[in-house]
XYZ file of C-alpha atoms in Angstrom:
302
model
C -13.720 15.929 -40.918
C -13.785 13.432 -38.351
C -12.771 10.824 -40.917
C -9.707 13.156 -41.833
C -8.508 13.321 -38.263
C -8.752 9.621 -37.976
C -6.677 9.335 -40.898
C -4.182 11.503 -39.976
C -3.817 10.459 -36.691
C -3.558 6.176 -38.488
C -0.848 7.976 -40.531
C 1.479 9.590 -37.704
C 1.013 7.031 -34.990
C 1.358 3.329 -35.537
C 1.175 2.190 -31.913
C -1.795 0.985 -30.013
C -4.067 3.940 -28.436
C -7.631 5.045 -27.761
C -10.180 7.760 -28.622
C -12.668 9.750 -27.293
C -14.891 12.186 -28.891
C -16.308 15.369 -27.285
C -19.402 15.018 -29.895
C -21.519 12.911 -31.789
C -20.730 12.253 -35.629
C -24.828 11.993 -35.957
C -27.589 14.636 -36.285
C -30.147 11.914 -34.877
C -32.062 12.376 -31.679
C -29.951 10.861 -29.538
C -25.986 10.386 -30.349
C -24.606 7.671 -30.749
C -22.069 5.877 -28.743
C -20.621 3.333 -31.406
C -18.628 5.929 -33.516
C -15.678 3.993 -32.766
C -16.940 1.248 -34.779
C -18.707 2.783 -37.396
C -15.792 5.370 -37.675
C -12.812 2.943 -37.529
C -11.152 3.400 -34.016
C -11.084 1.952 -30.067
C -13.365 4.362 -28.384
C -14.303 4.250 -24.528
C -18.255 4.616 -25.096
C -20.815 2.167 -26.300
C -24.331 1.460 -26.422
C -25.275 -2.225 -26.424
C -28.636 -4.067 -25.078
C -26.157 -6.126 -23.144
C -22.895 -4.428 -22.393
C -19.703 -6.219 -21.374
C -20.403 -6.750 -17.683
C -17.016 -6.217 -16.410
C -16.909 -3.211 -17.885
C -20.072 -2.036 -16.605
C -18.654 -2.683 -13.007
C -15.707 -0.850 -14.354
C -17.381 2.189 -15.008
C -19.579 1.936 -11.708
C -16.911 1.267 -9.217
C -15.173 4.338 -10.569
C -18.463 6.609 -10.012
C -19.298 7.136 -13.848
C -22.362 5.419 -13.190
C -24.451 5.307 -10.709
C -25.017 1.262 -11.159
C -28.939 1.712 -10.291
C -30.324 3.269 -13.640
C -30.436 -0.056 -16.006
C -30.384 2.346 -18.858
C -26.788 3.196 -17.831
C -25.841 -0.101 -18.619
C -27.068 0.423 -22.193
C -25.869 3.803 -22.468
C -22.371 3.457 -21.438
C -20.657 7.135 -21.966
C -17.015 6.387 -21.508
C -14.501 7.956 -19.785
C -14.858 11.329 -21.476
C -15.693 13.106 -18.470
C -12.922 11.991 -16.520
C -9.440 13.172 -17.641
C -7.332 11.091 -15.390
C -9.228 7.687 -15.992
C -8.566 8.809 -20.035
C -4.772 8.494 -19.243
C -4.780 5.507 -17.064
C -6.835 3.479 -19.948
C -4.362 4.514 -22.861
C -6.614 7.283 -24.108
C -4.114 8.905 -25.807
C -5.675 11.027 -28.267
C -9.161 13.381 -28.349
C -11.355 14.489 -31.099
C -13.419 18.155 -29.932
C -14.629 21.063 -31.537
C -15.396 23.299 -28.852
C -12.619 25.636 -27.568
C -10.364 23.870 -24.903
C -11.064 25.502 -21.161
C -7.878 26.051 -19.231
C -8.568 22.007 -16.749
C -8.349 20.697 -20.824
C -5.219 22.403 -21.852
C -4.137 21.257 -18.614
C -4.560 17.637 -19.571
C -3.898 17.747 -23.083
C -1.849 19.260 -25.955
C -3.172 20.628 -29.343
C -1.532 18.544 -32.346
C -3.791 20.485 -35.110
C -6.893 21.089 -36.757
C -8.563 19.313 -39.442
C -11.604 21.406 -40.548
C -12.941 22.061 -37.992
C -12.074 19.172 -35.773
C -9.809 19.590 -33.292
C -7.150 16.695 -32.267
C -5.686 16.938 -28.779
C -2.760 14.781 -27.282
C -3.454 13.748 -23.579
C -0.325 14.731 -21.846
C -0.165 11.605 -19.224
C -1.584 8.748 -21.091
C -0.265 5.593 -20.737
C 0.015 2.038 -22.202
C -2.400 -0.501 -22.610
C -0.804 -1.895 -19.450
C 1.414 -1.336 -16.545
C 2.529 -2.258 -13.115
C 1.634 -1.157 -9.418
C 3.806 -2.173 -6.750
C 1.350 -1.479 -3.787
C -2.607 -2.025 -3.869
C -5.378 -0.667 -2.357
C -8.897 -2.200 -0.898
C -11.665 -1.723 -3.320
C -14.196 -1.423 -0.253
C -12.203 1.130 0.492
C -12.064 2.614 -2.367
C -15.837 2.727 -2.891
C -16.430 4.617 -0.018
C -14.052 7.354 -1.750
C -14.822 10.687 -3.463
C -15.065 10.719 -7.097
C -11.520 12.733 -7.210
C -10.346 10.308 -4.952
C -10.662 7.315 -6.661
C -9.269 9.159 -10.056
C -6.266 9.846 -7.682
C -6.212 5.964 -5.731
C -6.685 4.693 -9.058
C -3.245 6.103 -9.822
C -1.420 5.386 -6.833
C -3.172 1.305 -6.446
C -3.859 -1.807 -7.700
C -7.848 -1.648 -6.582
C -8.141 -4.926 -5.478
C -11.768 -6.978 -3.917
C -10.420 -8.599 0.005
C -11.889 -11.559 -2.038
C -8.712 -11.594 -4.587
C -6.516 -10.219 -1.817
C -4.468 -13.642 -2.296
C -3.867 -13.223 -6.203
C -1.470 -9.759 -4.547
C 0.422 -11.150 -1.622
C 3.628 -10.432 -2.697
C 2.461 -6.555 -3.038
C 1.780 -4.300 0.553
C -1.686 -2.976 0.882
C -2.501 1.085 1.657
C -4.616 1.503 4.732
C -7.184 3.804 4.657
C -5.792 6.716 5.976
C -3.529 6.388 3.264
C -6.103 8.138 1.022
C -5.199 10.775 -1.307
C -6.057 14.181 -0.687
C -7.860 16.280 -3.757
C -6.912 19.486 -1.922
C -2.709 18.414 -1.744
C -2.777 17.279 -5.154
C -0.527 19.041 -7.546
C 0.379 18.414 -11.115
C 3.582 17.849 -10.025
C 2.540 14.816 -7.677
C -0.145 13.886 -10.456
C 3.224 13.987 -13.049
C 5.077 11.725 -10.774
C 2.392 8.949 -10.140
C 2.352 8.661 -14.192
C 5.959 8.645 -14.533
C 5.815 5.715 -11.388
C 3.849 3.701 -13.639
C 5.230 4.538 -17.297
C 8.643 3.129 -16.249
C 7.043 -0.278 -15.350
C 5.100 -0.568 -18.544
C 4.107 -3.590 -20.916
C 5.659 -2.784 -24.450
C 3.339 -4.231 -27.220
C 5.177 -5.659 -29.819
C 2.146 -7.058 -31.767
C -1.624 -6.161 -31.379
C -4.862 -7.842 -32.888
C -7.819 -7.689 -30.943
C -7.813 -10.923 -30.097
C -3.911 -11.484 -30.040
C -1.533 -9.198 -28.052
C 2.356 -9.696 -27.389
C 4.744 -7.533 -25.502
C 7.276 -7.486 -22.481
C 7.614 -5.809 -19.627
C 10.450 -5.444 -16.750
C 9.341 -5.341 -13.184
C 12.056 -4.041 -10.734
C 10.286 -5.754 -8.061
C 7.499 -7.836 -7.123
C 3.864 -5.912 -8.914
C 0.364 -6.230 -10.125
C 0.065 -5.899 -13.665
C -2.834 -3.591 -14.703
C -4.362 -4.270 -17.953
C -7.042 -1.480 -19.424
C -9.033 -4.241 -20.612
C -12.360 -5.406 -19.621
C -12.572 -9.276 -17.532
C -13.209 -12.308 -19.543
C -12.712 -15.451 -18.739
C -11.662 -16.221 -22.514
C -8.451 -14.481 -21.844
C -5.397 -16.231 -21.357
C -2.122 -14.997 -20.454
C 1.138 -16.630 -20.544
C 4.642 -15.659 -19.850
C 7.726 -16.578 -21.920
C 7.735 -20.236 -20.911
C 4.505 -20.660 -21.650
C 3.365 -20.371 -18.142
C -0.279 -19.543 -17.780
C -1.026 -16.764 -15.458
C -3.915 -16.303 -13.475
C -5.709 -13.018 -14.340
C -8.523 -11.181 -11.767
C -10.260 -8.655 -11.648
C -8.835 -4.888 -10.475
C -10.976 -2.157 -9.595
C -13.939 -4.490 -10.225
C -13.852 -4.725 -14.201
C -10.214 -4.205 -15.463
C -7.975 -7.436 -15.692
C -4.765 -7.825 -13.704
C -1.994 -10.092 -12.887
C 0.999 -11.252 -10.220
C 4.496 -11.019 -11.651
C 7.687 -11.333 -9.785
C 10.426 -8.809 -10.382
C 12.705 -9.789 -13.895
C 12.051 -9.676 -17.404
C 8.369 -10.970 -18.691
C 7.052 -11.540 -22.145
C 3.552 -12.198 -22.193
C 1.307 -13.094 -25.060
C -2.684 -12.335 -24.321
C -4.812 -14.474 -26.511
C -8.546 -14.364 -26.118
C -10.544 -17.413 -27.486
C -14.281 -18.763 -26.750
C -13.631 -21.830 -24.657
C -16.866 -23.264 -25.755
C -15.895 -22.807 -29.453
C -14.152 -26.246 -30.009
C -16.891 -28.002 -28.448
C -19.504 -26.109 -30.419
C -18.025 -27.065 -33.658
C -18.055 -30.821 -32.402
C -21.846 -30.395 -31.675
C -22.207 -29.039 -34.812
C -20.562 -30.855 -37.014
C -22.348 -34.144 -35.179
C -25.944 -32.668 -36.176
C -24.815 -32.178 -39.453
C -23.828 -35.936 -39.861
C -26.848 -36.832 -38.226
C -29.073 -35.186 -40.607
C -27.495 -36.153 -43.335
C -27.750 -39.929 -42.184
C -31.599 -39.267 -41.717
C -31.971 -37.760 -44.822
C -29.898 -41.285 -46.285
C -32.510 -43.106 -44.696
C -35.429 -41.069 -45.818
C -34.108 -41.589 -49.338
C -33.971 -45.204 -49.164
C -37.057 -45.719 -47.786
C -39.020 -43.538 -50.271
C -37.324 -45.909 -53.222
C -38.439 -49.203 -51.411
C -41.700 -47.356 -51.415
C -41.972 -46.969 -55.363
């Protein structure tokens, strides 16, 4: 049924989202984390002998791991247990067949049932990216709560006092300017969503390598993008600008746009790829010249 819900799901939504399951699509031992791309669809969890770094020190910045168990690098769980972090990395949809508890319904809305899969529609989730107009420092922000940090990575740009130059047109929360878990109320956890969903990037064309889309900044703001740091991604505006991405909360790439209208395209190739090619190619001309020579010297030999 899980392949039904996907389909449905492909049918009535065309735009770019993620996934996360509440169970495992395996009877084995241990479940697997790669449903996403056995099952056709961008998940949050994955198991992989050597997981994307960044994202690793995505996922341990934020408190889902602990960052001193090296199997938790492996066995990278996702987001799943963290409701707000679902929304603010464009989990828009979950898979579950257990009955919702009342902080679930809270979160997200039933759409329907296939067999006996349930599909639920996370009430606050946003784009693939979006903009903060103040930031926050991530030293600070590791000394936070885990509810904190949910709520700071709302409010923020988490930004290392090592990249503090790549947001100088942004002003920086002190310390004391820490939310509060006990003053939180849906209300103030609707209106930090809304903050950011009305300074969001609009994708007009997705491949995983290959993203386009605009966005319109009222004033000067970080860009947040809910994708992991490589260095093989390059962003460029409308003019074909290149802009200079870095890392937020520790794993997540972001970048420094002044207030007006921005179309960016996000391309990610392997910089190393042309050169590999030429190295390549060179060997193969090489042994075929040696196996020229071979050839001629075996007839001079009969």
């Amino acid at each position: 049924y899980t392949v039904d819900a996907l389909k449905y799901l492909k049918n009535i939504d065309k735009s770019f989202y993620r996934i996360d399951k509440r169970y495992a699509s395996t009877p084995a031992m241990h479940s697997s984390l790669n449903d996403g791309m056995a099952q056709g669809y961008y998940g949050t969890s994955c198991y992989n002998s050597f997981n994307q770094k960044y994202y690793i020190q995505y996922l341990k910045a934020v408190g889902i791991i602990s960052g001193t168990q090296e199997a938790e690098t492996r066995w990278a769980s996702g987001l799943t247990s963290r409701f707000i972090l679902e929304g603010l990395n464009s989990v828009k949809y979950v898979l579950s067949k257990s009955p919702s508890d009342n902080v679930t319904r809270a979160f997200f809305d039933s759409v329907t049932t296939v067999g006996n899969v349930q599909i639920l529609k996370h009430k606050y989730a946003l784009p693939l990216g979006y903009a903060f107009t103040s930031a926050y420092s991530l030293q600070d922000f590791n000394s936070c709560s885990a509810n904190q940090k949910d709520f700071m990575s709302l409010r923020a740009a988490i930004i290392a006092d090592s990249n503090k130059n790549n947001a100088s047109t942004i002003p920086f929360l002190a310390k004391q300017d820490t939310v509060n878990p006990a003053f939180v109320t849906f209300e103030l956890l609707q209106s930090f969503y809304d903050s950011l969903r009305a300074q969001s990037f609009q994708v007009s064309s997705f491949t995983p390598n290959h993203i386009e889309g605009n966005i319109s900044l009222s004033k000067p703001s970080i860009v947040y993008f809910s994708i992991p740091y490589d260095k093989n991604w390059t962003i460029k505006d409308k003019n074909n600008k290149v802009q200079k991405c870095f890392l937020l909360t520790n794993g997540m790439m972001g970048i420094q746009l002044p207030a007006g209208e921005h179309a960016l395209s996000l391309n990610y190739s392997i910089q190393s790829l042309g050169l590999g090619k030429k190295i390549s190619l060179a060997g193969l001309l090489l042994f075929g010249v040696l196996i020229f020579i071979s050839f001629r010297f075996k007839k001079k030999d009969a």
